[in-house]
Each structure stands twice: as C-alpha cells, then as structure tokens.
mmCIF file with all atom_site columns, C-alpha atoms in Angstrom:
data_model
loop_
_atom_site.group_PDB
_atom_site.id
_atom_site.type_symbol
_atom_site.label_atom_id
_atom_site.label_alt_id
_atom_site.label_comp_id
_atom_site.label_asym_id
_atom_site.label_entity_id
_atom_site.label_seq_id
_atom_site.pdbx_PDB_ins_code
_atom_site.Cartn_x
_atom_site.Cartn_y
_atom_site.Cartn_z
_atom_site.occupancy
_atom_site.B_iso_or_equiv
_atom_site.pdbx_formal_charge
_atom_site.auth_seq_id
_atom_site.auth_comp_id
_atom_site.auth_asym_id
_atom_site.auth_atom_id
_atom_site.pdbx_PDB_model_num
ATOM 1   C CA . MET A 1 1   ? 113.901 45.701 102.486 1.00 0.00 ? 1   MET A CA 1
ATOM 2   C CA . GLY A 1 2   ? 112.911 43.097 105.039 1.00 0.00 ? 2   GLY A CA 1
ATOM 3   C CA . SER A 1 3   ? 110.546 42.884 107.781 1.00 0.00 ? 3   SER A CA 1
ATOM 4   C CA . ASP A 1 4   ? 111.880 45.825 109.936 1.00 0.00 ? 4   ASP A CA 1
ATOM 5   C CA . ASP A 1 5   ? 111.036 48.189 107.448 1.00 0.00 ? 5   ASP A CA 1
ATOM 6   C CA . ARG A 1 6   ? 107.437 48.595 107.708 1.00 0.00 ? 6   ARG A CA 1
ATOM 7   C CA . VAL A 1 7   ? 106.279 51.840 108.811 1.00 0.00 ? 7   VAL A CA 1
ATOM 8   C CA . ARG A 1 8   ? 104.826 52.043 111.894 1.00 0.00 ? 8   ARG A CA 1
ATOM 9   C CA . VAL A 1 9   ? 101.968 53.967 112.958 1.00 0.00 ? 9   VAL A CA 1
ATOM 10  C CA . SER A 1 10  ? 101.090 54.262 116.671 1.00 0.00 ? 10  SER A CA 1
ATOM 11  C CA . ARG A 1 11  ? 97.638  54.070 118.002 1.00 0.00 ? 11  ARG A CA 1
ATOM 12  C CA . GLU A 1 12  ? 97.563  58.341 118.194 1.00 0.00 ? 12  GLU A CA 1
ATOM 13  C CA . GLN A 1 13  ? 98.796  58.553 115.005 1.00 0.00 ? 13  GLN A CA 1
ATOM 14  C CA . VAL A 1 14  ? 96.346  55.980 113.041 1.00 0.00 ? 14  VAL A CA 1
ATOM 15  C CA . LEU A 1 15  ? 93.278  58.064 112.452 1.00 0.00 ? 15  LEU A CA 1
ATOM 16  C CA . ALA A 1 16  ? 95.077  60.821 110.962 1.00 0.00 ? 16  ALA A CA 1
ATOM 17  C CA . ALA A 1 17  ? 97.237  59.181 109.097 1.00 0.00 ? 17  ALA A CA 1
ATOM 18  C CA . PHE A 1 18  ? 93.946  56.819 107.332 1.00 0.00 ? 18  PHE A CA 1
ATOM 19  C CA . ALA A 1 19  ? 92.108  60.394 107.043 1.00 0.00 ? 19  ALA A CA 1
ATOM 20  C CA . VAL A 1 20  ? 94.993  62.532 105.780 1.00 0.00 ? 20  VAL A CA 1
ATOM 21  C CA . LEU A 1 21  ? 95.665  58.871 103.825 1.00 0.00 ? 21  LEU A CA 1
ATOM 22  C CA . ASN A 1 22  ? 91.932  59.162 101.712 1.00 0.00 ? 22  ASN A CA 1
ATOM 23  C CA . ARG A 1 23  ? 91.275  62.815 101.550 1.00 0.00 ? 23  ARG A CA 1
ATOM 24  C CA . GLU A 1 24  ? 94.266  63.149 99.683  1.00 0.00 ? 24  GLU A CA 1
ATOM 25  C CA . GLY A 1 25  ? 93.958  59.965 97.312  1.00 0.00 ? 25  GLY A CA 1
ATOM 26  C CA . GLU A 1 26  ? 89.878  60.970 97.024  1.00 0.00 ? 26  GLU A CA 1
ATOM 27  C CA . TRP A 1 27  ? 90.736  64.224 95.711  1.00 0.00 ? 27  TRP A CA 1
ATOM 28  C CA . LEU A 1 28  ? 93.388  63.409 93.368  1.00 0.00 ? 28  LEU A CA 1
ATOM 29  C CA . ARG A 1 29  ? 91.252  61.074 92.271  1.00 0.00 ? 29  ARG A CA 1
ATOM 30  C CA . GLY A 1 30  ? 87.967  63.410 91.543  1.00 0.00 ? 30  GLY A CA 1
ATOM 31  C CA . ARG A 1 31  ? 90.539  66.415 89.753  1.00 0.00 ? 31  ARG A CA 1
ATOM 32  C CA . LEU A 1 32  ? 91.521  63.837 87.848  1.00 0.00 ? 32  LEU A CA 1
ATOM 33  C CA . ARG A 1 33  ? 88.654  63.335 86.740  1.00 0.00 ? 33  ARG A CA 1
ATOM 34  C CA . LEU A 1 34  ? 87.754  66.935 86.507  1.00 0.00 ? 34  LEU A CA 1
ATOM 35  C CA . LEU A 1 35  ? 90.819  67.300 83.961  1.00 0.00 ? 35  LEU A CA 1
ATOM 36  C CA . GLN A 1 36  ? 90.819  64.308 82.399  1.00 0.00 ? 36  GLN A CA 1
ATOM 37  C CA . GLU A 1 37  ? 88.762  65.650 79.030  1.00 0.00 ? 37  GLU A CA 1
ATOM 38  C CA . GLY A 1 38  ? 90.977  68.815 78.811  1.00 0.00 ? 38  GLY A CA 1
ATOM 39  C CA . LEU A 1 39  ? 94.039  66.737 78.659  1.00 0.00 ? 39  LEU A CA 1
ATOM 40  C CA . ARG A 1 40  ? 93.151  65.844 75.391  1.00 0.00 ? 40  ARG A CA 1
ATOM 41  C CA . MET A 1 41  ? 94.801  67.684 72.151  1.00 0.00 ? 41  MET A CA 1
ATOM 42  C CA . ARG A 1 42  ? 92.509  68.406 69.653  1.00 0.00 ? 42  ARG A CA 1
ATOM 43  C CA . PRO A 1 43  ? 94.036  69.222 65.899  1.00 0.00 ? 43  PRO A CA 1
ATOM 44  C CA . CYS A 1 44  ? 95.472  72.070 65.561  1.00 0.00 ? 44  CYS A CA 1
ATOM 45  C CA . GLY A 1 45  ? 94.571  72.041 61.672  1.00 0.00 ? 45  GLY A CA 1
ATOM 46  C CA . GLY A 1 46  ? 92.726  70.773 58.971  1.00 0.00 ? 46  GLY A CA 1
ATOM 47  C CA . ASP A 1 47  ? 95.846  68.829 58.261  1.00 0.00 ? 47  ASP A CA 1
ATOM 48  C CA . PRO A 1 48  ? 96.827  65.696 58.325  1.00 0.00 ? 48  PRO A CA 1
ATOM 49  C CA . VAL A 1 49  ? 99.652  65.926 60.487  1.00 0.00 ? 49  VAL A CA 1
ATOM 50  C CA . SER A 1 50  ? 97.644  67.826 63.622  1.00 0.00 ? 50  SER A CA 1
ATOM 51  C CA . ALA A 1 51  ? 94.780  64.978 63.283  1.00 0.00 ? 51  ALA A CA 1
ATOM 52  C CA . ASP A 1 52  ? 97.921  62.575 63.493  1.00 0.00 ? 52  ASP A CA 1
ATOM 53  C CA . ALA A 1 53  ? 99.681  64.797 66.344  1.00 0.00 ? 53  ALA A CA 1
ATOM 54  C CA . ALA A 1 54  ? 96.210  65.146 68.275  1.00 0.00 ? 54  ALA A CA 1
ATOM 55  C CA . LYS A 1 55  ? 96.301  61.473 68.699  1.00 0.00 ? 55  LYS A CA 1
ATOM 56  C CA . VAL A 1 56  ? 99.903  61.220 69.748  1.00 0.00 ? 56  VAL A CA 1
ATOM 57  C CA . TYR A 1 57  ? 99.866  63.428 71.860  1.00 0.00 ? 57  TYR A CA 1
ATOM 58  C CA . SER A 1 58  ? 95.748  62.398 73.640  1.00 0.00 ? 58  SER A CA 1
ATOM 59  C CA . TRP A 1 59  ? 97.608  58.490 73.573  1.00 0.00 ? 59  TRP A CA 1
ATOM 60  C CA . LYS A 1 60  ? 100.701 59.800 75.558  1.00 0.00 ? 60  LYS A CA 1
ATOM 61  C CA . PHE A 1 61  ? 98.598  62.429 78.381  1.00 0.00 ? 61  PHE A CA 1
ATOM 62  C CA . VAL A 1 62  ? 95.857  60.157 78.807  1.00 0.00 ? 62  VAL A CA 1
ATOM 63  C CA . ASP A 1 63  ? 94.404  57.598 76.230  1.00 0.00 ? 63  ASP A CA 1
ATOM 64  C CA . GLY A 1 64  ? 97.674  55.135 76.534  1.00 0.00 ? 64  GLY A CA 1
ATOM 65  C CA . PRO A 1 65  ? 98.027  52.390 79.603  1.00 0.00 ? 65  PRO A CA 1
ATOM 66  C CA . ASP A 1 66  ? 100.820 54.332 80.578  1.00 0.00 ? 66  ASP A CA 1
ATOM 67  C CA . SER A 1 67  ? 99.693  57.419 80.379  1.00 0.00 ? 67  SER A CA 1
ATOM 68  C CA . ILE A 1 68  ? 100.587 60.505 82.343  1.00 0.00 ? 68  ILE A CA 1
ATOM 69  C CA . TYR A 1 69  ? 96.686  60.422 83.761  1.00 0.00 ? 69  TYR A CA 1
ATOM 70  C CA . GLN A 1 70  ? 97.200  56.530 84.162  1.00 0.00 ? 70  GLN A CA 1
ATOM 71  C CA . GLN A 1 71  ? 100.112 57.022 86.259  1.00 0.00 ? 71  GLN A CA 1
ATOM 72  C CA . TYR A 1 72  ? 98.585  59.636 88.756  1.00 0.00 ? 72  TYR A CA 1
ATOM 73  C CA . LEU A 1 73  ? 94.775  57.668 88.734  1.00 0.00 ? 73  LEU A CA 1
ATOM 74  C CA . LYS A 1 74  ? 97.411  54.602 89.793  1.00 0.00 ? 74  LYS A CA 1
ATOM 75  C CA . TYR A 1 75  ? 99.285  57.024 92.866  1.00 0.00 ? 75  TYR A CA 1
ATOM 76  C CA . SER A 1 76  ? 95.496  58.380 93.272  1.00 0.00 ? 76  SER A CA 1
ATOM 77  C CA . GLN A 1 77  ? 94.904  54.492 94.046  1.00 0.00 ? 77  GLN A CA 1
ATOM 78  C CA . THR A 1 78  ? 98.268  54.139 96.251  1.00 0.00 ? 78  THR A CA 1
ATOM 79  C CA . LEU A 1 79  ? 97.251  56.167 98.594  1.00 0.00 ? 79  LEU A CA 1
ATOM 80  C CA . LEU A 1 80  ? 93.113  54.651 98.683  1.00 0.00 ? 80  LEU A CA 1
ATOM 81  C CA . ASP A 1 81  ? 94.711  51.401 98.975  1.00 0.00 ? 81  ASP A CA 1
ATOM 82  C CA . ALA A 1 82  ? 97.092  52.387 102.172 1.00 0.00 ? 82  ALA A CA 1
ATOM 83  C CA . ALA A 1 83  ? 94.066  54.329 104.131 1.00 0.00 ? 83  ALA A CA 1
ATOM 84  C CA . VAL A 1 84  ? 92.257  50.959 103.555 1.00 0.00 ? 84  VAL A CA 1
ATOM 85  C CA . GLU A 1 85  ? 95.290  49.519 105.718 1.00 0.00 ? 85  GLU A CA 1
ATOM 86  C CA . LEU A 1 86  ? 95.343  51.960 107.963 1.00 0.00 ? 86  LEU A CA 1
ATOM 87  C CA . ARG A 1 87  ? 91.428  51.365 108.629 1.00 0.00 ? 87  ARG A CA 1
ATOM 88  C CA . LEU A 1 88  ? 92.537  47.914 109.554 1.00 0.00 ? 88  LEU A CA 1
ATOM 89  C CA . ALA A 1 89  ? 95.147  49.490 112.094 1.00 0.00 ? 89  ALA A CA 1
ATOM 90  C CA . ALA A 1 90  ? 92.641  51.353 113.586 1.00 0.00 ? 90  ALA A CA 1
ATOM 91  C CA . GLN A 1 91  ? 90.243  48.927 114.013 1.00 0.00 ? 91  GLN A CA 1
ATOM 92  C CA . ASP A 1 92  ? 93.136  46.180 114.852 1.00 0.00 ? 92  ASP A CA 1
ATOM 93  C CA . TYR A 1 93  ? 93.443  49.121 117.959 1.00 0.00 ? 93  TYR A CA 1
ATOM 94  C CA . GLY A 1 94  ? 90.549  49.103 119.193 1.00 0.00 ? 94  GLY A CA 1
ATOM 95  C CA . PHE A 1 95  ? 88.555  52.241 117.311 1.00 0.00 ? 95  PHE A CA 1
ATOM 96  C CA . THR A 1 96  ? 85.014  51.847 116.667 1.00 0.00 ? 96  THR A CA 1
ATOM 97  C CA . GLU A 1 97  ? 83.588  52.459 113.339 1.00 0.00 ? 97  GLU A CA 1
ATOM 98  C CA . THR A 1 98  ? 82.453  55.545 115.304 1.00 0.00 ? 98  THR A CA 1
ATOM 99  C CA . GLU A 1 99  ? 85.580  57.095 115.824 1.00 0.00 ? 99  GLU A CA 1
ATOM 100 C CA . ILE A 1 100 ? 87.045  56.075 112.101 1.00 0.00 ? 100 ILE A CA 1
ATOM 101 C CA . ALA A 1 101 ? 83.899  58.107 110.615 1.00 0.00 ? 101 ALA A CA 1
ATOM 102 C CA . GLU A 1 102 ? 84.418  60.952 112.705 1.00 0.00 ? 102 GLU A CA 1
ATOM 103 C CA . SER A 1 103 ? 88.104  61.048 111.648 1.00 0.00 ? 103 SER A CA 1
ATOM 104 C CA . LEU A 1 104 ? 86.999  62.312 108.147 1.00 0.00 ? 104 LEU A CA 1
ATOM 105 C CA . ALA A 1 105 ? 85.113  65.002 109.687 1.00 0.00 ? 105 ALA A CA 1
ATOM 106 C CA . ARG A 1 106 ? 88.514  66.476 111.701 1.00 0.00 ? 106 ARG A CA 1
ATOM 107 C CA . TYR A 1 107 ? 90.343  66.355 108.711 1.00 0.00 ? 107 TYR A CA 1
ATOM 108 C CA . ARG A 1 108 ? 88.204  66.596 105.552 1.00 0.00 ? 108 ARG A CA 1
ATOM 109 C CA . SER A 1 109 ? 89.896  70.391 105.635 1.00 0.00 ? 109 SER A CA 1
#
C-alpha cells in the first residue's frame, strides 16, 4: 500500500469515528471477559479421554496464544488502537478534550 491508500477522515467525521470505534472496542473487550470462563470445556465424564479432550478444546478456544478468544481480544485492541489514532487526529483538527469527551457520550448507545 502506498501513502495514497491511507484512510482519510474529515474534521466532521473524526469525532464520530473515534467514538464508535472506542465504543465497539470497549464493548467487545468487556463481552469477551464475561464469556471467557464459559468458553472453557469441562470433562464430559470421569474417563481420561474426556479430561484430555477438555484440555485440548480449552486450549483451542481460550488458553492458547492463538486461541479464538485471543484473536478476538487482539481485534478489540485493534479497534481501541484505531480510536486512539482518531483521538489524536481530533486534537490535530483542533477539538478540545471536552469536545472529544462529549463525543463519547453522544455515541454511547
């Protein structure tokens, strides 16, 4: 990608984009934390196969570094990182901290 391929956000759009990405990143991260324990598998029975299978599935779903949970957590961080960049853009456009904070309240729901 060349420098002309960058996303451009106008002064009018920057606060809305910041607020929406921040809201979605926070929502996803919070939701993942609520679901984390429920994603772990429990052994179906007292046999050794059930215990081993539960460990493997828990690793794949939650505990492993490339688990589905970790991938979504990284995605939520990507949204939050983009929101930080948009916050900086808003400051560059001359928005005050009060205006930036107010944008969060406007786009909460």
